[in-house]
PDB file of N, CA and C in Angstrom:
ATOM      1  N   UNK A 292       0.843  -1.177   0.000  1.00 87.00           N
ATOM      2  CA  UNK A 292       0.000   0.000   0.000  1.00 87.00           C
ATOM      3  C   UNK A 292       0.893   1.247   0.000  1.00 87.00           C
ATOM      4  N   UNK A 293       0.564   2.174  -0.849  1.00 93.00           N
ATOM      5  CA  UNK A 293       1.350   3.401  -0.995  1.00 93.00           C
ATOM      6  C   UNK A 293       0.635   4.555  -0.302  1.00 93.00           C
ATOM      7  N   UNK A 294       1.397   5.311   0.495  1.00 93.00           N
ATOM      8  CA  UNK A 294       0.809   6.498   1.132  1.00 93.00           C
ATOM      9  C   UNK A 294       1.897   7.551   1.311  1.00 93.00           C
ATOM     10  N   UNK A 295       1.471   8.805   1.315  1.00 96.00           N
ATOM     11  CA  UNK A 295       2.383   9.924   1.536  1.00 96.00           C
ATOM     12  C   UNK A 295       2.020  10.589   2.851  1.00 96.00           C
ATOM     13  N   UNK A 296       3.026  10.802   3.687  1.00 96.00           N
ATOM     14  CA  UNK A 296       2.832  11.373   5.018  1.00 96.00           C
ATOM     15  C   UNK A 296       3.763  12.566   5.171  1.00 96.00           C
ATOM     16  N   UNK A 297       3.235  13.657   5.692  1.00 96.00           N
ATOM     17  CA  UNK A 297       4.078  14.817   6.002  1.00 96.00           C
ATOM     18  C   UNK A 297       4.761  14.556   7.332  1.00 96.00           C
ATOM     19  N   UNK A 298       6.085  14.771   7.354  1.00 97.00           N
ATOM     20  CA  UNK A 298       6.888  14.498   8.540  1.00 97.00           C
ATOM     21  C   UNK A 298       7.862  15.638   8.793  1.00 97.00           C
ATOM     22  N   UNK A 299       8.292  15.744  10.036  1.00 96.00           N
ATOM     23  CA  UNK A 299       9.327  16.721  10.365  1.00 96.00           C
ATOM     24  C   UNK A 299      10.581  15.987  10.843  1.00 96.00           C
ATOM     25  N   UNK A 300      11.727  16.523  10.435  1.00 96.00           N
ATOM     26  CA  UNK A 300      13.009  15.977  10.888  1.00 96.00           C
ATOM     27  C   UNK A 300      13.227  16.507  12.299  1.00 96.00           C
ATOM     28  N   UNK A 301      12.884  15.696  13.275  1.00 95.00           N
ATOM     29  CA  UNK A 301      12.894  16.116  14.670  1.00 95.00           C
ATOM     30  C   UNK A 301      14.307  16.275  15.211  1.00 95.00           C
ATOM     31  N   UNK A 302      15.154  15.282  14.941  1.00 97.00           N
ATOM     32  CA  UNK A 302      16.512  15.322  15.487  1.00 97.00           C
ATOM     33  C   UNK A 302      17.380  14.317  14.742  1.00 97.00           C
ATOM     34  N   UNK A 303      18.671  14.403  15.041  1.00 96.00           N
ATOM     35  CA  UNK A 303      19.632  13.460  14.487  1.00 96.00           C
ATOM     36  C   UNK A 303      20.146  12.603  15.632  1.00 96.00           C
ATOM     37  N   UNK A 304      20.077  11.308  15.445  1.00 97.00           N
ATOM     38  CA  UNK A 304      20.610  10.361  16.427  1.00 97.00           C
ATOM     39  C   UNK A 304      21.597   9.462  15.705  1.00 97.00           C
ATOM     40  N   UNK A 305      22.872   9.684  15.954  1.00 96.00           N
ATOM     41  CA  UNK A 305      23.898   8.885  15.290  1.00 96.00           C
ATOM     42  C   UNK A 305      23.870   9.085  13.789  1.00 96.00           C
ATOM     43  N   UNK A 306      23.660   8.012  13.070  1.00 97.00           N
ATOM     44  CA  UNK A 306      23.642   8.060  11.607  1.00 97.00           C
ATOM     45  C   UNK A 306      22.233   8.173  11.035  1.00 97.00           C
ATOM     46  N   UNK A 307      21.260   8.560  11.859  1.00 97.00           N
ATOM     47  CA  UNK A 307      19.866   8.580  11.416  1.00 97.00           C
ATOM     48  C   UNK A 307      19.170   9.904  11.733  1.00 97.00           C
ATOM     49  N   UNK A 308      18.241  10.272  10.848  1.00 97.00           N
ATOM     50  CA  UNK A 308      17.285  11.342  11.129  1.00 97.00           C
ATOM     51  C   UNK A 308      16.081  10.679  11.781  1.00 97.00           C
ATOM     52  N   UNK A 309      15.567  11.285  12.834  1.00 98.00           N
ATOM     53  CA  UNK A 309      14.333  10.813  13.449  1.00 98.00           C
ATOM     54  C   UNK A 309      13.216  11.681  12.882  1.00 98.00           C
ATOM     55  N   UNK A 310      12.344  11.045  12.100  1.00 98.00           N
ATOM     56  CA  UNK A 310      11.250  11.745  11.439  1.00 98.00           C
ATOM     57  C   UNK A 310       9.964  11.511  12.221  1.00 98.00           C
ATOM     58  N   UNK A 311       9.271  12.610  12.549  1.00 97.00           N
ATOM     59  CA  UNK A 311       8.022  12.529  13.298  1.00 97.00           C
ATOM     60  C   UNK A 311       6.874  12.847  12.348  1.00 97.00           C
ATOM     61  N   UNK A 312       5.967  11.894  12.134  1.00 97.00           N
ATOM     62  CA  UNK A 312       4.845  12.098  11.214  1.00 97.00           C
ATOM     63  C   UNK A 312       3.768  13.007  11.813  1.00 97.00           C
ATOM     64  N   UNK A 313       3.167  13.817  10.965  1.00 94.00           N
ATOM     65  CA  UNK A 313       2.066  14.680  11.396  1.00 94.00           C
ATOM     66  C   UNK A 313       0.826  13.879  11.771  1.00 94.00           C
ATOM     67  N   UNK A 314       0.673  12.683  11.201  1.00 93.00           N
ATOM     68  CA  UNK A 314      -0.539  11.908  11.428  1.00 93.00           C
ATOM     69  C   UNK A 314      -0.523  11.115  12.732  1.00 93.00           C
ATOM     70  N   UNK A 315       0.545  11.264  13.525  1.00 91.00           N
ATOM     71  CA  UNK A 315       0.605  10.596  14.824  1.00 91.00           C
ATOM     72  C   UNK A 315       1.079   9.152  14.771  1.00 91.00           C
ATOM     73  N   UNK A 316       1.451   8.668  13.606  1.00 90.00           N
ATOM     74  CA  UNK A 316       1.958   7.300  13.523  1.00 90.00           C
ATOM     75  C   UNK A 316       3.379   7.234  14.089  1.00 90.00           C
ATOM     76  N   UNK A 317       3.961   6.067  14.075  1.00 93.00           N
ATOM     77  CA  UNK A 317       5.281   5.861  14.670  1.00 93.00           C
ATOM     78  C   UNK A 317       6.363   6.667  13.952  1.00 93.00           C
ATOM     79  N   UNK A 318       7.382   7.047  14.716  1.00 95.00           N
ATOM     80  CA  UNK A 318       8.534   7.773  14.156  1.00 95.00           C
ATOM     81  C   UNK A 318       9.240   6.870  13.143  1.00 95.00           C
ATOM     82  N   UNK A 319       9.919   7.509  12.215  1.00 96.00           N
ATOM     83  CA  UNK A 319      10.641   6.807  11.162  1.00 96.00           C
ATOM     84  C   UNK A 319      12.105   7.202  11.237  1.00 96.00           C
ATOM     85  N   UNK A 320      13.000   6.237  11.134  1.00 97.00           N
ATOM     86  CA  UNK A 320      14.438   6.514  11.104  1.00 97.00           C
ATOM     87  C   UNK A 320      14.912   6.453   9.664  1.00 97.00           C
ATOM     88  N   UNK A 321      15.564   7.521   9.216  1.00 97.00           N
ATOM     89  CA  UNK A 321      16.112   7.583   7.862  1.00 97.00           C
ATOM     90  C   UNK A 321      17.624   7.703   7.936  1.00 97.00           C
ATOM     91  N   UNK A 322      18.347   6.922   7.154  1.00 97.00           N
ATOM     92  CA  UNK A 322      19.811   7.017   7.160  1.00 97.00           C
ATOM     93  C   UNK A 322      20.282   8.384   6.675  1.00 97.00           C
ATOM     94  N   UNK A 323      21.171   9.002   7.425  1.00 96.00           N
ATOM     95  CA  UNK A 323      21.697  10.324   7.050  1.00 96.00           C
ATOM     96  C   UNK A 323      22.450  10.276   5.728  1.00 96.00           C
ATOM     97  N   UNK A 324      23.070   9.157   5.426  1.00 96.00           N
ATOM     98  CA  UNK A 324      23.843   9.036   4.185  1.00 96.00           C
ATOM     99  C   UNK A 324      22.950   9.095   2.943  1.00 96.00           C
ATOM    100  N   UNK A 325      21.666   8.796   3.098  1.00 96.00           N
ATOM    101  CA  UNK A 325      20.755   8.733   1.951  1.00 96.00           C
ATOM    102  C   UNK A 325      19.970  10.020   1.705  1.00 96.00           C
ATOM    103  N   UNK A 326      19.941  10.940   2.675  1.00 95.00           N
ATOM    104  CA  UNK A 326      19.100  12.135   2.559  1.00 95.00           C
ATOM    105  C   UNK A 326      19.857  13.363   3.027  1.00 95.00           C
ATOM    106  N   UNK A 327      19.490  14.503   2.469  1.00 93.00           N
ATOM    107  CA  UNK A 327      20.097  15.781   2.838  1.00 93.00           C
ATOM    108  C   UNK A 327      19.050  16.622   3.560  1.00 93.00           C
ATOM    109  N   UNK A 328      18.964  16.433   4.868  1.00 96.00           N
ATOM    110  CA  UNK A 328      17.976  17.130   5.686  1.00 96.00           C
ATOM    111  C   UNK A 328      18.671  17.907   6.796  1.00 96.00           C
ATOM    112  N   UNK A 329      17.911  18.853   7.365  1.00 94.00           N
ATOM    113  CA  UNK A 329      18.352  19.563   8.562  1.00 94.00           C
ATOM    114  C   UNK A 329      17.280  19.347   9.623  1.00 94.00           C
ATOM    115  N   UNK A 330      17.667  19.455  10.879  1.00 93.00           N
ATOM    116  CA  UNK A 330      16.674  19.382  11.944  1.00 93.00           C
ATOM    117  C   UNK A 330      15.639  20.476  11.704  1.00 93.00           C
ATOM    118  N   UNK A 331      14.379  20.110  11.813  1.00 92.00           N
ATOM    119  CA  UNK A 331      13.299  21.060  11.612  1.00 92.00           C
ATOM    120  C   UNK A 331      12.718  21.061  10.209  1.00 92.00           C
ATOM    121  N   UNK A 332      13.392  20.418   9.255  1.00 95.00           N
ATOM    122  CA  UNK A 332      12.856  20.345   7.895  1.00 95.00           C
ATOM    123  C   UNK A 332      11.536  19.584   7.887  1.00 95.00           C
ATOM    124  N   UNK A 333      10.621  20.040   7.026  1.00 96.00           N
ATOM    125  CA  UNK A 333       9.355  19.356   6.808  1.00 96.00           C
ATOM    126  C   UNK A 333       9.445  18.681   5.448  1.00 96.00           C
ATOM    127  N   UNK A 334       9.002  17.429   5.383  1.00 97.00           N
ATOM    128  CA  UNK A 334       9.088  16.682   4.133  1.00 97.00           C
ATOM    129  C   UNK A 334       7.838  15.839   3.934  1.00 97.00           C
ATOM    130  N   UNK A 335       7.479  15.661   2.661  1.00 97.00           N
ATOM    131  CA  UNK A 335       6.444  14.695   2.298  1.00 97.00           C
ATOM    132  C   UNK A 335       7.169  13.399   1.965  1.00 97.00           C
ATOM    133  N   UNK A 336       6.870  12.363   2.738  1.00 97.00           N
ATOM    134  CA  UNK A 336       7.540  11.072   2.588  1.00 97.00           C
ATOM    135  C   UNK A 336       6.531  10.065   2.047  1.00 97.00           C
ATOM    136  N   UNK A 337       6.850   9.476   0.912  1.00 97.00           N
ATOM    137  CA  UNK A 337       5.991   8.454   0.335  1.00 97.00           C
ATOM    138  C   UNK A 337       6.530   7.088   0.722  1.00 97.00           C
ATOM    139  N   UNK A 338       5.643   6.283   1.299  1.00 95.00           N
ATOM    140  CA  UNK A 338       5.986   4.946   1.758  1.00 95.00           C
ATOM    141  C   UNK A 338       5.189   3.924   0.953  1.00 95.00           C
ATOM    142  N   UNK A 339       5.859   2.857   0.575  1.00 95.00           N
ATOM    143  CA  UNK A 339       5.178   1.753  -0.093  1.00 95.00           C
ATOM    144  C   UNK A 339       5.651   0.463   0.560  1.00 95.00           C
ATOM    145  N   UNK A 340       4.714  -0.262   1.133  1.00 92.00           N
ATOM    146  CA  UNK A 340       5.029  -1.495   1.861  1.00 92.00           C
ATOM    147  C   UNK A 340       6.091  -1.259   2.934  1.00 92.00           C
ATOM    148  N   UNK A 341       6.001  -0.122   3.632  1.00 86.00           N
ATOM    149  CA  UNK A 341       6.910   0.199   4.725  1.00 86.00           C
ATOM    150  C   UNK A 341       8.255   0.750   4.308  1.00 86.00           C
ATOM    151  N   UNK A 342       8.496   0.909   3.021  1.00 93.00           N
ATOM    152  CA  UNK A 342       9.774   1.422   2.525  1.00 93.00           C
ATOM    153  C   UNK A 342       9.576   2.809   1.922  1.00 93.00           C
ATOM    154  N   UNK A 343      10.554   3.695   2.128  1.00 95.00           N
ATOM    155  CA  UNK A 343      10.499   5.045   1.573  1.00 95.00           C
ATOM    156  C   UNK A 343      10.787   4.964   0.079  1.00 95.00           C
ATOM    157  N   UNK A 344       9.837   5.465  -0.724  1.00 96.00           N
ATOM    158  CA  UNK A 344      10.040   5.479  -2.176  1.00 96.00           C
ATOM    159  C   UNK A 344      10.359   6.873  -2.682  1.00 96.00           C
ATOM    160  N   UNK A 345       9.967   7.897  -1.917  1.00 96.00           N
ATOM    161  CA  UNK A 345      10.354   9.265  -2.274  1.00 96.00           C
ATOM    162  C   UNK A 345      10.250  10.166  -1.058  1.00 96.00           C
ATOM    163  N   UNK A 346      11.030  11.240  -1.098  1.00 97.00           N
ATOM    164  CA  UNK A 346      11.026  12.231  -0.029  1.00 97.00           C
ATOM    165  C   UNK A 346      11.209  13.595  -0.684  1.00 97.00           C
ATOM    166  N   UNK A 347      10.273  14.500  -0.408  1.00 97.00           N
ATOM    167  CA  UNK A 347      10.331  15.848  -0.959  1.00 97.00           C
ATOM    168  C   UNK A 347      10.341  16.843   0.193  1.00 97.00           C
ATOM    169  N   UNK A 348      11.424  17.594   0.313  1.00 96.00           N
ATOM    170  CA  UNK A 348      11.507  18.621   1.355  1.00 96.00           C
ATOM    171  C   UNK A 348      10.573  19.761   0.971  1.00 96.00           C
ATOM    172  N   UNK A 349       9.776  20.211   1.940  1.00 95.00           N
ATOM    173  CA  UNK A 349       8.814  21.288   1.727  1.00 95.00           C
ATOM    174  C   UNK A 349       9.323  22.547   2.425  1.00 95.00           C
ATOM    175  N   UNK A 350      10.175  23.301   1.729  1.00 91.00           N
ATOM    176  CA  UNK A 350      10.779  24.509   2.305  1.00 91.00           C
ATOM    177  C   UNK A 350       9.718  25.513   2.724  1.00 91.00           C
ATOM    178  N   UNK A 351       8.636  25.617   1.950  1.00 89.00           N
ATOM    179  CA  UNK A 351       7.560  26.549   2.292  1.00 89.00           C
ATOM    180  C   UNK A 351       6.916  26.187   3.623  1.00 89.00           C
ATOM    181  N   UNK A 352       6.644  24.919   3.826  1.00 88.00           N
ATOM    182  CA  UNK A 352       6.024  24.466   5.078  1.00 88.00           C
ATOM    183  C   UNK A 352       7.004  24.587   6.248  1.00 88.00           C
ATOM    184  N   UNK A 353       8.267  24.326   5.996  1.00 86.00           N
ATOM    185  CA  UNK A 353       9.290  24.474   7.036  1.00 86.00           C
ATOM    186  C   UNK A 353       9.301  25.908   7.541  1.00 86.00           C
ATOM    187  N   UNK A 354       9.335  26.873   6.636  1.00 85.00           N
ATOM    188  CA  UNK A 354       9.363  28.286   7.021  1.00 85.00           C
ATOM    189  C   UNK A 354       8.078  28.698   7.736  1.00 85.00           C
ATOM    190  N   UNK A 355       6.939  28.214   7.261  1.00 88.00           N
ATOM    191  CA  UNK A 355       5.655  28.531   7.897  1.00 88.00           C
ATOM    192  C   UNK A 355       5.635  28.054   9.347  1.00 88.00           C
ATOM    193  N   UNK A 356       6.090  26.824   9.566  1.00 83.00           N
ATOM    194  CA  UNK A 356       6.091  26.280  10.934  1.00 83.00           C
ATOM    195  C   UNK A 356       7.090  27.004  11.827  1.00 83.00           C
ATOM    196  N   UNK A 357       8.249  27.339  11.284  1.00 84.00           N
ATOM    197  CA  UNK A 357       9.231  28.082  12.077  1.00 84.00           C
ATOM    198  C   UNK A 357       8.669  29.433  12.504  1.00 84.00           C
ATOM    199  N   UNK A 358       8.001  30.104  11.586  1.00 86.00           N
ATOM    200  CA  UNK A 358       7.425  31.417  11.909  1.00 86.00           C
ATOM    201  C   UNK A 358       6.327  31.289  12.965  1.00 86.00           C
ATOM    202  N   UNK A 359       5.479  30.267  12.854  1.00 87.00           N
ATOM    203  CA  UNK A 359       4.435  30.042  13.869  1.00 87.00           C
ATOM    204  C   UNK A 359       5.062  29.792  15.241  1.00 87.00           C
ATOM    205  N   UNK A 360       6.128  28.989  15.267  1.00 84.00           N
ATOM    206  CA  UNK A 360       6.794  28.699  16.542  1.00 84.00           C
ATOM    207  C   UNK A 360       7.449  29.936  17.130  1.00 84.00           C
ATOM    208  N   UNK A 361       8.079  30.762  16.277  1.00 86.00           N
ATOM    209  CA  UNK A 361       8.672  32.019  16.757  1.00 86.00           C
ATOM    210  C   UNK A 361       7.594  32.920  17.361  1.00 86.00           C
ATOM    211  N   UNK A 362       6.466  32.998  16.673  1.00 89.00           N
ATOM    212  CA  UNK A 362       5.360  33.837  17.137  1.00 89.00           C
ATOM    213  C   UNK A 362       4.827  33.346  18.480  1.00 89.00           C
ATOM    214  N   UNK A 363       4.641  32.035  18.611  1.00 88.00           N
ATOM    215  CA  UNK A 363       4.168  31.471  19.880  1.00 88.00           C
ATOM    216  C   UNK A 363       5.137  31.750  21.016  1.00 88.00           C
ATOM    217  N   UNK A 364       6.418  31.574  20.742  1.00 88.00           N
ATOM    218  CA  UNK A 364       7.440  31.806  21.756  1.00 88.00           C
ATOM    219  C   UNK A 364       7.459  33.276  22.178  1.00 88.00           C
ATOM    220  N   UNK A 365       7.376  34.180  21.210  1.00 88.00           N
ATOM    221  CA  UNK A 365       7.347  35.607  21.524  1.00 88.00           C
ATOM    222  C   UNK A 365       6.130  35.942  22.376  1.00 88.00           C
ATOM    223  N   UNK A 366       5.000  35.337  22.042  1.00 87.00           N
ATOM    224  CA  UNK A 366       3.767  35.565  22.798  1.00 87.00           C
ATOM    225  C   UNK A 366       3.920  35.081  24.242  1.00 87.00           C
ATOM    226  N   UNK A 367       4.517  33.921  24.428  1.00 85.00           N
ATOM    227  CA  UNK A 367       4.730  33.404  25.776  1.00 85.00           C
ATOM    228  C   UNK A 367       5.629  34.307  26.607  1.00 85.00           C
ATOM    229  N   UNK A 368       6.709  34.798  25.992  1.00 84.00           N
ATOM    230  CA  UNK A 368       7.604  35.691  26.712  1.00 84.00           C
ATOM    231  C   UNK A 368       6.913  37.014  27.038  1.00 84.00           C
ATOM    232  N   UNK A 369       6.095  37.499  26.136  1.00 84.00           N
ATOM    233  CA  UNK A 369       5.365  38.743  26.379  1.00 84.00           C
ATOM    234  C   UNK A 369       4.412  38.583  27.561  1.00 84.00           C
ATOM    235  N   UNK A 370       3.736  37.428  27.657  1.00 78.00           N
ATOM    236  CA  UNK A 370       2.805  37.160  28.764  1.00 78.00           C
ATOM    237  C   UNK A 370       3.560  37.077  30.095  1.00 78.00           C
ATOM    238  N   UNK A 371       4.745  36.485  30.074  1.00 75.00           N
ATOM    239  CA  UNK A 371       5.485  36.313  31.319  1.00 75.00           C
ATOM    240  C   UNK A 371       6.062  37.627  31.843  1.00 75.00           C
ATOM    241  N   UNK A 372       6.181  38.634  30.988  1.00 74.00           N
ATOM    242  CA  UNK A 372       6.723  39.935  31.419  1.00 74.00           C
ATOM    243  C   UNK A 372       5.659  40.822  32.042  1.00 74.00           C
ATOM    244  N   UNK A 373       4.394  40.444  31.885  1.00 65.00           N
ATOM    245  CA  UNK A 373       3.304  41.273  32.432  1.00 65.00           C
ATOM    246  C   UNK A 373       3.161  41.101  33.907  1.00 65.00           C
TER     247      UNK A 373
END
């Protein structure tokens, strides 16, 4: 069965990227030697029978999420100063 899941590159552990899916399914480990990712990158990962068949980095979504997180953090700090 083929499906595409949006995932974020959560962290690097040894020789692997730990990918966290948006749909709440289990984390996926991707070999660092096979992909060019940075922590925080958002990617659409296509899986077929449990194997990655394609990965597309979504720079637009990465920037959108970073900006939302910056905004949330700024809001929290603003609340704590009151």
